Amino acid sequence: MRCINLILLLVGAAIAAPYELISKRELGDHEWSRSKKTGCPAYLQAGEFEFPHYITQISAKNPEKAFGPKYNGVFTPNDISTIFSFDIPASRADANCTLEFLFPQKDQLKTSSFSYKGDGTFFFTGYNPGSCPGPNTTFNNQPKPGPFPAFPPIHMEPGYAYTIDVGPCFVGAGTCVAGGE
């Protein structure tokens, strides 16, 4: 449950210039089966992925409200977004990182669930490396946008894995890296 909740799994912490969706592929049951060791999708090798170390929400309609730490993501149109923070080990400095959103079908889940309404358009924002959220983060004091352009809107639907970005980990290695949707 700690690994994903609302099925956001960022493999690494892509910091390279995000411009367009790299790939969309069907998420097969064999990929989504859980590893007994980590509880995460079985095709992710230990040490080759990072799960969020801190999750919080912000609200455009309640810009001074601090939600504190959360265990899952919440997204509502024109209001609530979720910020995910990852600690990227310094040992990953020379590696490539992949930002991937795994969005399984509800019947592929065993210990969590989600509700999904609307047209499925998601917006991703990368924040400056090292400027990560905390218990007092609000919409008005969220981390500042990172050095690269914003991701374009991405249409996503259950049952697919979306590779959003691939690039060097150098910007975030040894620090926390945060992004929001």
Coordinates of C-alpha atoms in Angstrom, one line a residue:
M1 CA 0.0 0.0 0.0
R2 CA 2.9 2.3 0.8
C3 CA 4.3 1.8 -2.6
I4 CA 1.5 3.1 -4.6
N5 CA -2.0 4.0 -3.5
L6 CA -3.8 5.6 -6.4
I7 CA -1.2 3.8 -8.4
L8 CA 1.4 6.4 -8.8
L9 CA 4.7 4.7 -9.0
L10 CA 7.6 6.8 -10.1
V11 CA 10.5 4.6 -11.0
G12 CA 13.5 6.7 -10.2
A13 CA 12.7 10.4 -10.3
A14 CA 13.0 11.7 -13.9
I15 CA 14.4 15.2 -14.0
A16 CA 15.2 15.5 -17.7
A17 CA 13.3 18.0 -19.8
P18 CA 9.7 16.6 -20.0
Y19 CA 8.0 17.4 -23.3
E20 CA 5.7 14.6 -24.3
L21 CA 4.4 11.2 -23.4
I22 CA 7.1 8.7 -24.3
S23 CA 5.1 5.5 -24.3
K24 CA 1.8 3.9 -23.3
R25 CA 1.5 0.2 -23.0
E26 CA -1.0 -2.2 -21.6
L27 CA -0.3 -3.2 -18.1
G28 CA -0.5 -7.0 -18.0
D29 CA -1.5 -9.0 -15.0
H30 CA 2.0 -10.6 -15.0
E31 CA 3.5 -7.2 -14.5
W32 CA 1.1 -6.2 -11.8
S33 CA 1.4 -9.3 -9.6
R34 CA 2.9 -8.3 -6.3
S35 CA 6.5 -9.2 -5.2
K36 CA 6.3 -11.0 -1.9
K37 CA 9.5 -9.2 -0.8
T38 CA 8.5 -5.6 -1.6
G39 CA 4.8 -5.6 -2.2
C40 CA 5.3 -3.6 -5.4
P41 CA 4.8 -4.8 -8.9
A42 CA 6.9 -7.9 -9.5
Y43 CA 8.8 -6.7 -12.6
L44 CA 10.5 -3.9 -10.6
Q45 CA 13.8 -5.1 -9.4
A46 CA 14.9 -4.3 -5.8
G47 CA 17.1 -1.2 -5.8
E48 CA 15.9 -0.2 -9.3
F49 CA 12.9 1.9 -8.1
E50 CA 11.9 4.5 -5.6
F51 CA 8.5 4.8 -3.9
P52 CA 7.3 8.1 -2.5
H53 CA 8.9 8.9 0.8
Y54 CA 6.4 11.8 1.5
I55 CA 2.9 12.4 0.0
T56 CA 0.7 15.4 0.7
Q57 CA -2.2 17.2 -1.0
I58 CA -2.7 20.9 -1.8
S59 CA -6.0 22.7 -2.7
A60 CA -6.4 25.6 -5.1
K61 CA -9.8 26.3 -3.5
N62 CA -8.4 26.3 0.0
P63 CA -4.9 27.6 -0.7
E64 CA -3.8 28.0 3.0
K65 CA -4.9 24.5 4.1
A66 CA -2.1 22.2 5.0
F67 CA -3.1 18.5 4.6
G68 CA 0.0 17.1 6.3
P69 CA 1.4 13.6 5.4
K70 CA -0.9 11.3 3.4
Y71 CA -0.7 7.7 2.3
N72 CA -2.4 8.1 -1.1
G73 CA -3.0 10.5 -3.9
V74 CA -6.2 12.6 -4.4
F75 CA -6.8 14.5 -7.6
T76 CA -9.9 16.6 -8.4
P77 CA -10.3 18.9 -11.4
N78 CA -9.3 22.5 -10.7
D79 CA -8.8 21.9 -7.0
I80 CA -6.9 19.1 -5.2
S81 CA -3.5 17.9 -6.4
T82 CA -1.1 15.6 -4.7
I83 CA 2.7 16.2 -4.3
F84 CA 4.9 13.1 -4.2
S85 CA 8.5 13.4 -2.8
F86 CA 11.3 10.9 -3.5
D87 CA 14.7 10.6 -2.0
I88 CA 17.1 9.7 -4.8
P89 CA 20.3 8.0 -3.5
A90 CA 23.6 9.7 -4.5
S91 CA 24.6 6.3 -5.9
R92 CA 22.1 7.0 -8.8
A93 CA 24.0 10.1 -10.0
D94 CA 25.2 8.4 -13.2
A95 CA 22.1 6.4 -13.9
N96 CA 19.1 7.2 -16.0
C97 CA 15.8 7.6 -14.3
T98 CA 12.4 6.8 -15.6
L99 CA 9.2 8.5 -14.6
E100 CA 6.4 6.0 -15.0
F101 CA 2.8 6.1 -13.9
L102 CA 1.3 2.6 -13.5
F103 CA -2.5 2.7 -13.6
P104 CA -3.9 -0.8 -13.2
Q105 CA -7.5 -1.9 -13.6
K106 CA -9.4 -2.0 -10.3
D107 CA -9.6 -5.8 -10.6
Q108 CA -5.8 -6.0 -10.6
L109 CA -5.7 -4.5 -7.1
K110 CA -5.9 -6.5 -3.8
T111 CA -5.3 -4.1 -1.0
S112 CA -6.4 -0.7 -2.5
S113 CA -8.9 0.9 -4.7
F114 CA -9.6 4.1 -6.6
S115 CA -12.5 5.9 -8.1
Y116 CA -12.1 7.4 -11.5
K117 CA -14.4 10.0 -13.2
G118 CA -13.9 12.6 -15.8
D119 CA -11.9 12.7 -19.1
G120 CA -8.7 11.4 -17.6
T121 CA -6.5 14.4 -18.3
F122 CA -3.6 14.6 -15.9
F123 CA -1.0 17.4 -15.5
F124 CA 2.4 16.7 -13.9
T125 CA 4.7 19.3 -12.4
G126 CA 8.3 18.9 -11.4
Y127 CA 9.6 20.9 -8.5
N128 CA 13.1 22.2 -7.8
P129 CA 15.4 19.4 -6.5
G130 CA 15.8 19.7 -2.8
S131 CA 12.7 21.8 -2.3
C132 CA 10.3 19.1 -1.0
P133 CA 7.0 19.3 0.8
G134 CA 6.4 18.9 4.5
P135 CA 3.6 18.9 7.0
N136 CA 2.9 22.7 6.5
T137 CA 2.9 22.7 2.7
T138 CA -0.1 24.5 1.2
F139 CA -1.1 25.5 -2.3
N140 CA 0.3 29.0 -1.6
N141 CA 3.7 27.7 -0.3
Q142 CA 4.2 24.6 -2.5
P143 CA 7.7 24.0 -3.8
K144 CA 8.8 26.2 -6.7
P145 CA 8.6 24.7 -10.2
G146 CA 11.8 23.0 -11.4
P147 CA 14.2 24.1 -14.1
F148 CA 12.4 22.3 -16.9
P149 CA 9.2 23.1 -18.7
A150 CA 5.9 21.7 -17.4
F151 CA 4.7 18.4 -18.7
P152 CA 1.9 18.7 -21.3
P153 CA -1.5 17.3 -20.2
I154 CA -1.6 13.5 -20.5
H155 CA -4.7 11.5 -21.1
M156 CA -4.6 8.4 -18.9
E157 CA -7.0 5.5 -18.2
P158 CA -6.8 2.4 -16.1
G159 CA -5.0 -0.7 -17.4
Y160 CA -1.9 1.0 -18.8
A161 CA 1.6 2.0 -17.9
Y162 CA 2.7 5.5 -19.0
T163 CA 6.3 6.3 -19.4
I164 CA 6.3 10.1 -19.0
D165 CA 10.0 10.8 -19.0
V166 CA 13.5 9.2 -19.2
G167 CA 16.7 11.0 -18.5
P168 CA 19.8 11.4 -16.3
C169 CA 19.2 11.3 -12.5
F170 CA 22.0 13.9 -12.0
V171 CA 19.8 16.7 -10.8
G172 CA 18.1 14.9 -8.0
A173 CA 20.8 12.4 -6.9
G174 CA 21.5 12.7 -3.3
T175 CA 18.5 14.9 -2.6
C176 CA 14.7 14.7 -2.5
V177 CA 12.9 15.3 -5.7
A178 CA 9.2 16.2 -5.7
G179 CA 6.5 16.5 -8.3
G180 CA 2.8 16.9 -8.3
E181 CA -0.3 16.2 -10.3

